[in-house]
CSV table of C-alpha atoms and ligand atoms in Angstrom, one decimal:
chain,number,residue,atom,x,y,z
A,1,MET,CA,2.7,-126.5,132.3
A,2,LYS,CA,5.4,-123.8,132.9
A,3,VAL,CA,4.4,-120.4,131.8
A,4,GLY,CA,7.4,-118.1,130.6
A,5,PHE,CA,8.0,-114.4,130.9
A,6,VAL,CA,10.5,-112.4,128.8
A,7,TYR,CA,11.9,-109.2,130.4
A,8,ASP,CA,15.1,-107.3,130.6
A,9,PRO,CA,16.1,-103.9,131.9
A,10,ILE,CA,17.2,-103.0,128.3
A,11,TYR,CA,13.4,-102.3,127.6
A,12,LEU,CA,13.6,-99.4,130.0
A,13,LYS,CA,16.3,-97.7,128.1
A,14,HIS,CA,14.0,-96.9,125.2
A,15,ASP,CA,13.7,-93.4,126.8
A,16,THR,CA,10.6,-91.4,125.5
A,17,GLY,CA,10.5,-88.8,128.2
A,18,GLN,CA,6.9,-87.6,129.1
A,19,HIS,CA,5.3,-89.7,126.2
A,20,VAL,CA,2.5,-92.0,127.3
A,21,GLU,CA,4.4,-94.9,126.1
A,22,ASN,CA,7.1,-94.9,128.7
A,23,ALA,CA,9.4,-97.0,130.9
A,24,LYS,CA,7.0,-96.6,133.9
A,25,ARG,CA,4.7,-99.0,132.1
A,26,LEU,CA,7.0,-102.0,132.3
A,27,GLU,CA,8.2,-100.9,135.8
A,28,ALA,CA,4.6,-101.0,137.1
A,29,ILE,CA,4.0,-104.5,135.6
A,30,ILE,CA,7.1,-106.0,137.1
A,31,SER,CA,6.7,-104.4,140.6
A,32,HIS,CA,3.1,-105.6,140.6
A,33,LEU,CA,4.2,-109.2,139.6
A,34,GLU,CA,6.8,-109.1,142.4
A,35,GLN,CA,4.5,-107.6,145.1
A,36,THR,CA,1.8,-110.1,144.4
A,37,GLY,CA,4.3,-113.0,144.4
A,38,LEU,CA,3.2,-114.1,141.0
A,39,LYS,CA,6.6,-113.7,139.4
A,40,GLN,CA,7.8,-116.6,141.4
A,41,GLN,CA,5.3,-118.8,139.7
A,42,LEU,CA,6.8,-117.9,136.3
A,43,THR,CA,9.7,-119.1,134.3
A,44,PRO,CA,12.1,-116.5,133.3
A,45,VAL,CA,13.1,-116.6,129.5
A,46,LYS,CA,16.1,-114.5,128.7
A,47,PRO,CA,15.7,-112.3,125.6
A,48,ARG,CA,18.5,-111.7,123.0
A,49,ALA,CA,18.7,-109.1,120.3
A,50,ALA,CA,17.1,-109.8,117.0
A,51,SER,CA,19.6,-110.1,114.2
A,52,ILE,CA,19.5,-107.9,111.0
A,53,GLU,CA,18.5,-111.1,109.1
A,54,GLU,CA,15.7,-111.7,111.6
A,55,LEU,CA,14.5,-108.0,111.5
A,56,SER,CA,14.5,-108.2,107.7
A,57,LEU,CA,12.0,-111.1,107.8
A,58,VAL,CA,9.5,-108.2,107.8
A,59,HIS,CA,11.4,-104.8,107.5
A,60,HIS,CA,13.3,-103.5,104.4
A,61,LYS,CA,17.1,-103.5,105.0
A,62,GLN,CA,17.1,-99.7,104.2
A,63,TYR,CA,14.5,-98.9,106.9
A,64,ILE,CA,16.6,-101.1,109.6
A,65,SER,CA,19.6,-99.0,108.9
A,66,HIS,CA,17.7,-95.8,109.1
A,67,ILE,CA,16.3,-96.7,112.6
A,68,GLN,CA,19.9,-97.6,113.5
A,69,GLY,CA,21.2,-94.4,112.3
A,70,VAL,CA,18.7,-92.3,114.1
A,71,ALA,CA,19.6,-93.9,117.4
A,72,GLN,CA,23.4,-93.3,116.6
A,73,LYS,CA,22.7,-89.6,116.0
A,74,GLY,CA,21.1,-89.3,119.4
A,75,GLY,CA,17.4,-90.1,118.7
A,76,GLY,CA,14.5,-87.9,117.7
A,77,TRP,CA,11.0,-87.9,116.3
A,78,LEU,CA,10.2,-90.3,113.5
A,79,ASP,CA,6.6,-88.9,113.1
A,80,ALA,CA,4.1,-86.9,115.3
A,81,ASP,CA,3.8,-89.9,117.8
A,82,THR,CA,7.0,-92.1,117.6
A,83,VAL,CA,10.3,-90.9,119.3
A,84,MET,CA,13.6,-92.5,119.7
A,85,SER,CA,16.5,-92.0,122.3
A,86,PRO,CA,20.2,-93.3,121.8
A,87,ASN,CA,19.3,-96.7,123.1
A,88,SER,CA,16.0,-97.2,121.3
A,89,TYR,CA,17.5,-99.2,118.5
A,90,GLU,CA,19.0,-101.7,120.8
A,91,ALA,CA,15.8,-101.9,122.9
A,92,ALA,CA,13.7,-102.4,119.8
A,93,THR,CA,16.0,-105.4,118.6
A,94,TYR,CA,15.5,-107.0,122.0
A,95,ALA,CA,11.8,-106.5,121.8
A,96,ALA,CA,11.6,-108.4,118.5
A,97,GLY,CA,14.3,-110.7,119.9
A,98,GLY,CA,12.4,-111.1,123.1
A,99,THR,CA,9.1,-112.2,121.2
A,100,ILE,CA,11.4,-114.5,119.1
A,101,ARG,CA,12.7,-116.2,122.3
A,102,ALA,CA,9.2,-116.5,123.9
A,103,THR,CA,8.1,-118.3,120.7
A,104,GLU,CA,11.1,-120.5,120.6
A,105,ALA,CA,10.6,-121.4,124.4
A,106,VAL,CA,7.2,-122.5,123.6
A,107,MET,CA,8.1,-124.2,120.5
A,108,ASN,CA,10.9,-126.2,122.2
A,109,GLY,CA,8.7,-127.2,125.0
A,110,GLU,CA,10.9,-125.1,127.8
A,111,VAL,CA,7.4,-123.7,128.7
A,112,GLY,CA,3.9,-124.3,127.8
A,113,SER,CA,2.9,-120.7,127.1
A,114,ALA,CA,4.9,-117.4,127.4
A,115,PHE,CA,4.4,-113.7,127.5
A,116,ALA,CA,6.9,-111.2,126.1
A,117,LEU,CA,6.9,-108.2,128.3
A,118,VAL,CA,8.7,-105.7,125.9
A,119,ARG,CA,8.7,-102.3,124.6
A,120,PRO,CA,8.6,-100.4,122.2
A,121,PRO,CA,5.6,-102.2,121.0
A,122,GLY,CA,5.2,-103.3,117.4
A,123,HIS,CA,1.9,-103.8,115.8
A,124,HIS,CA,1.7,-100.5,113.9
A,125,ALA,CA,5.3,-100.9,112.4
A,126,THR,CA,4.9,-101.6,108.7
A,127,PRO,CA,7.8,-103.2,106.7
A,128,GLN,CA,9.1,-99.7,105.9
A,129,ARG,CA,7.7,-97.4,108.4
A,130,ALA,CA,7.8,-96.6,112.2
A,131,MET,CA,4.5,-95.4,113.5
A,132,GLY,CA,2.2,-95.3,116.6
A,133,PHE,CA,5.0,-95.6,119.2
A,134,CYS,CA,6.2,-98.8,117.1
A,135,LEU,CA,9.8,-99.3,115.6
A,136,PHE,CA,9.9,-103.0,114.6
A,137,ASN,CA,7.0,-105.3,114.5
A,138,ASN,CA,7.7,-107.8,117.2
A,139,VAL,CA,4.9,-110.2,116.6
A,140,ALA,CA,5.2,-110.1,112.8
A,141,ILE,CA,9.0,-110.9,113.1
A,142,ALA,CA,8.3,-113.7,115.6
A,143,THR,CA,5.5,-115.1,113.3
A,144,LYS,CA,7.8,-115.1,110.2
A,145,TYR,CA,10.6,-116.7,112.3
A,146,ALA,CA,8.4,-119.5,113.4
A,147,LEU,CA,6.9,-120.0,110.0
A,148,ALA,CA,10.5,-120.5,108.7
A,149,LYS,CA,12.2,-122.3,111.6
A,150,TYR,CA,9.7,-124.8,112.7
A,151,GLU,CA,8.0,-125.0,109.2
A,152,LEU,CA,4.7,-124.5,110.6
A,153,GLU,CA,1.8,-124.7,108.2
A,154,ARG,CA,-0.5,-122.1,109.8
A,155,ILE,CA,-0.1,-119.2,112.5
A,156,LEU,CA,-3.0,-117.5,114.1
A,157,ILE,CA,-2.4,-113.8,115.3
A,158,ILE,CA,-5.0,-112.4,117.6
A,159,ASP,CA,-4.6,-108.5,118.2
A,160,PHE,CA,-7.0,-107.2,121.0
A,161,ASP,CA,-5.3,-103.9,121.4
A,162,VAL,CA,-7.8,-101.2,121.1
A,163,HIS,CA,-5.9,-100.0,117.9
A,164,HIS,CA,-5.9,-101.8,114.5
A,165,GLY,CA,-2.4,-103.5,113.9
A,166,ASN,CA,-2.0,-102.1,110.5
A,167,GLY,CA,1.6,-103.0,110.3
A,168,THR,CA,0.9,-106.7,111.1
A,169,GLN,CA,-2.0,-106.8,108.6
A,170,ALA,CA,0.1,-105.3,105.8
A,171,THR,CA,3.0,-107.9,106.4
A,172,PHE,CA,0.5,-110.8,106.1
A,173,TYR,CA,-2.1,-109.5,103.7
A,174,ASP,CA,-1.2,-111.8,101.0
A,175,ASN,CA,0.1,-114.7,103.1
A,176,LEU,CA,-2.4,-117.4,103.4
A,177,ARG,CA,-0.3,-119.3,106.2
A,178,VAL,CA,-1.1,-116.6,108.6
A,179,LEU,CA,-4.5,-115.4,109.6
A,180,TYR,CA,-4.5,-112.0,111.4
A,181,ILE,CA,-7.7,-111.2,113.5
A,182,SER,CA,-8.1,-107.9,115.1
A,183,THR,CA,-10.6,-106.3,117.4
A,184,HIS,CA,-10.4,-102.5,117.5
A,185,GLN,CA,-12.0,-99.2,118.2
A,186,TYR,CA,-13.2,-97.9,114.7
A,187,PRO,CA,-13.0,-95.3,113.4
A,188,PHE,CA,-9.8,-94.5,115.1
A,189,TYR,CA,-6.1,-94.5,114.8
A,190,PRO,CA,-4.5,-95.6,112.3
A,191,GLY,CA,-7.6,-95.5,110.1
A,192,THR,CA,-7.3,-98.9,108.7
A,193,GLY,CA,-9.2,-102.2,109.8
A,194,SER,CA,-12.5,-102.1,108.0
A,195,ILE,CA,-14.6,-105.1,107.5
A,196,GLU,CA,-13.9,-105.0,103.9
A,197,GLU,CA,-10.1,-105.6,104.4
A,198,THR,CA,-10.0,-109.3,104.1
A,199,GLY,CA,-6.6,-110.2,102.5
A,200,SER,CA,-5.5,-110.4,98.9
A,201,GLY,CA,-5.1,-113.0,96.1
A,202,ALA,CA,-5.0,-116.6,97.5
A,203,ALA,CA,-5.1,-115.2,101.0
A,204,LYS,CA,-8.4,-113.6,100.8
A,205,GLY,CA,-10.1,-114.5,104.0
A,206,THR,CA,-7.0,-114.7,106.0
A,207,THR,CA,-7.4,-111.2,107.4
A,208,VAL,CA,-10.4,-110.7,109.7
A,209,ASN,CA,-11.4,-107.3,111.0
A,210,ILE,CA,-13.8,-106.6,113.7
A,211,PRO,CA,-14.2,-102.8,114.0
A,212,LEU,CA,-16.0,-101.8,117.0
A,213,PRO,CA,-17.8,-98.7,118.1
A,214,ALA,CA,-16.4,-96.8,121.2
A,215,GLY,CA,-17.9,-97.7,124.4
A,216,CYS,CA,-17.9,-101.6,124.1
A,217,GLY,CA,-17.4,-103.4,127.4
A,218,ASP,CA,-16.9,-106.9,128.6
A,219,ALA,CA,-20.2,-108.2,127.2
A,220,GLU,CA,-19.6,-106.9,123.6
A,221,TYR,CA,-16.0,-108.3,123.6
A,222,LEU,CA,-17.1,-111.6,124.8
A,223,LYS,CA,-19.7,-111.8,122.2
A,224,VAL,CA,-17.2,-111.1,119.5
A,225,PHE,CA,-14.8,-113.7,120.9
A,226,GLU,CA,-17.6,-116.3,121.1
A,227,GLN,CA,-19.2,-115.6,117.8
A,228,ILE,CA,-16.3,-114.7,115.5
A,229,ILE,CA,-13.0,-115.5,117.1
A,230,VAL,CA,-13.6,-119.0,118.2
A,231,PRO,CA,-15.2,-120.1,114.9
A,232,VAL,CA,-12.4,-118.5,112.7
A,233,ALA,CA,-9.7,-120.0,114.8
A,234,ARG,CA,-11.3,-123.7,114.6
A,235,TRP,CA,-11.8,-123.1,110.8
A,236,PHE,CA,-8.1,-122.0,110.5
A,237,LYS,CA,-6.6,-124.8,112.6
A,238,PRO,CA,-3.4,-122.9,113.6
A,239,ARG,CA,-0.2,-124.8,114.8
A,240,LEU,CA,0.7,-121.8,117.0
A,241,ILE,CA,-1.2,-118.8,118.5
A,242,LEU,CA,0.5,-115.3,118.9
A,243,VAL,CA,-1.2,-112.5,120.6
A,244,SER,CA,-0.8,-108.9,120.1
A,245,ALA,CA,-1.8,-108.0,123.8
A,246,GLY,CA,-2.7,-104.4,124.2
A,247,TYR,CA,-4.5,-103.4,127.3
A,248,ASP,CA,-5.6,-99.9,126.1
A,249,LEU,CA,-9.2,-101.0,125.8
A,250,HIS,CA,-9.5,-100.9,129.8
A,251,TRP,CA,-12.1,-98.5,130.9
A,252,ALA,CA,-9.5,-96.6,132.9
A,253,ASP,CA,-7.1,-96.1,130.0
A,254,GLY,CA,-7.4,-92.5,128.6
A,255,ILE,CA,-6.1,-93.2,125.1
A,256,ALA,CA,-9.4,-94.7,123.8
A,257,LEU,CA,-12.9,-95.2,124.6
A,258,MET,CA,-13.6,-98.8,125.4
A,259,GLN,CA,-15.0,-100.0,128.8
A,260,VAL,CA,-13.4,-103.4,129.4
A,261,SER,CA,-12.5,-104.5,132.9
A,262,VAL,CA,-9.9,-106.8,134.2
A,263,THR,CA,-12.5,-109.5,134.5
A,264,GLY,CA,-13.2,-109.0,130.7
A,265,PHE,CA,-9.4,-109.4,130.0
A,266,THR,CA,-9.6,-112.6,132.1
A,267,GLN,CA,-12.5,-114.1,130.1
A,268,MET,CA,-10.8,-113.1,126.8
A,269,VAL,CA,-7.6,-114.8,127.7
A,270,LYS,CA,-9.4,-117.9,128.9
A,271,ILE,CA,-11.0,-118.2,125.5
A,272,ILE,CA,-7.6,-117.7,123.8
A,273,LYS,CA,-6.1,-120.4,126.0
A,274,GLY,CA,-8.9,-122.7,125.3
A,275,LEU,CA,-8.4,-122.1,121.6
A,276,ALA,CA,-4.6,-122.9,122.0
A,277,ASP,CA,-5.3,-126.1,124.2
A,278,GLU,CA,-7.8,-127.4,121.6
A,279,LEU,CA,-6.1,-126.5,118.3
A,280,CYS,CA,-2.3,-126.4,118.9
A,281,SER,CA,-1.1,-128.4,121.9
A,282,GLY,CA,-1.5,-125.2,124.0
A,283,ARG,CA,1.3,-123.4,122.0
A,284,LEU,CA,0.5,-119.6,122.9
A,285,VAL,CA,2.7,-116.6,122.9
A,286,PHE,CA,1.7,-113.2,124.2
A,287,SER,CA,3.6,-110.0,123.2
A,288,LEU,CA,2.8,-106.7,124.9
A,289,GLU,CA,1.6,-103.9,122.6
A,290,GLY,CA,-0.4,-101.1,124.3
A,291,GLY,CA,-1.9,-100.1,127.6
A,292,TYR,CA,-1.3,-96.6,129.2
A,293,ASN,CA,-2.9,-96.5,132.5
A,294,VAL,CA,0.0,-98.2,134.4
A,295,THR,CA,-2.3,-99.4,137.3
A,296,ALA,CA,-4.9,-101.0,134.7
A,297,LEU,CA,-2.0,-102.3,132.8
A,298,ALA,CA,-0.1,-104.0,135.6
A,299,VAL,CA,-3.3,-105.6,137.1
A,300,SER,CA,-4.5,-106.8,133.7
A,301,VAL,CA,-1.1,-108.3,132.6
A,302,LYS,CA,-1.1,-110.1,136.1
A,303,ALA,CA,-4.6,-111.5,135.4
A,304,THR,CA,-3.4,-112.7,132.1
A,305,PHE,CA,-0.6,-114.7,133.6
A,306,ASP,CA,-3.1,-116.1,136.3
A,307,VAL,CA,-5.2,-117.5,133.4
A,308,LEU,CA,-2.1,-118.9,131.7
A,309,LEU,CA,-1.1,-120.5,135.1
A,310,GLY,CA,-4.6,-122.0,135.5
A,311,ASN,CA,-4.9,-119.9,138.6
A,312,THR,CA,-8.5,-119.4,139.9
A,313,ASP,CA,-9.9,-116.5,142.0
A,314,ILE,CA,-8.4,-113.9,139.8
A,315,GLU,CA,-8.7,-110.4,141.4
A,316,ASP,CA,-10.2,-107.4,139.5
A,317,PRO,CA,-9.1,-104.6,142.1
A,318,LEU,CA,-10.4,-101.8,139.8
A,319,GLY,CA,-13.9,-103.3,139.1
A,320,GLN,CA,-16.4,-102.4,136.4
A,321,SER,CA,-16.4,-99.1,134.5
A,322,PRO,CA,-17.9,-96.4,136.7
A,323,HIS,CA,-19.1,-94.6,133.4
A,324,ARG,CA,-22.9,-95.2,133.1
A,325,PHE,CA,-23.4,-94.7,129.5
A,326,ALA,CA,-25.3,-97.3,127.3
A,327,THR,CA,-23.0,-99.9,125.6
A,328,PRO,CA,-23.4,-99.9,121.7
A,329,ASP,CA,-25.3,-102.6,119.9
A,330,ILE,CA,-22.8,-104.6,118.1
A,331,THR,CA,-25.2,-107.0,116.4
A,332,PRO,CA,-24.8,-105.2,112.9
A,333,VAL,CA,-21.0,-105.6,113.0
A,334,ILE,CA,-21.1,-109.3,114.1
A,335,LYS,CA,-23.7,-110.0,111.3
A,336,ALA,CA,-21.4,-108.0,108.5
A,337,VAL,CA,-18.2,-109.8,109.6
A,338,LYS,CA,-20.0,-113.2,109.7
A,339,GLU,CA,-21.3,-112.6,106.2
A,340,ILE,CA,-18.1,-111.5,104.5
A,341,HIS,CA,-16.4,-114.3,106.0
A,342,ASN,CA,-19.0,-117.0,105.4
A,343,LEU,CA,-19.4,-117.9,109.1
A,344,VAL,CA,-22.8,-119.4,110.0
B,1,ZN,ZN1,-3.1,-99.4,121.2
């Protein structure tokens, strides 16, 4: 099956200056895909801007106008972490629209799976607030779009970014058609994502948080995927899987303290692809969230595409973490998550 990728130079025009979330991230990914010849194996999917109506599937109209207004006035800081330039509003509408297009391409059968290489990222953006480098919640918007347009009964969102996707959780906290499952370093930014946050009302149980201590590596993540994510996905039976793909859990990434290698990402993506193949005819959409060591980001995204393409012999040029401290025991976390979600 064809693997789609969404990219457009508009994403480079969200100019954040010396910020860690900058255009060099996407430039590094694209140039690595070109240099390794992988780009030729992919099917380009052209993004478009999300309309106001599409953005307002998740965000309040007043908030959307506010973001548009800040861009028109030349940009500025929205909070201590999140900055806008004059072109940021347009780039953000294309980031949401790019994730929608990736979803459409998968749902229409143009491609089997797709990865939206977009920025600004989205999973911290709440219906009414920008935060954590995020303006519009790309994955949440594409999920709402797919629920409505294709009348899907259930969509699974897997968020393996090292941070908790508070905005995505907030969007679907009371929605039993969307199961949000997140692995994240905890306690850590943004502070949410405890085991006890499981959804509200009839949707109780459709938010699954797996808060992990700092220092987890490939073995710990693999355990979490095999013992929690796989059974939860099989129980939920999604019609489509979206992934908030953040690569800031790589050991070389300075923003957090996880120890995952490119080989670890390869194993995680293989499991996700296996779930999509088993549960929803392979329908799988990735959207880029974090990842701030540009070398680690580029090789990890390439490895992700390799898995989606079914390539074997996937390279890990960076190897395992050189840090030699002991990895934490996550048995208690796994046990607690299983208990609260009745997984046996
Ligand atoms: Zn992150």
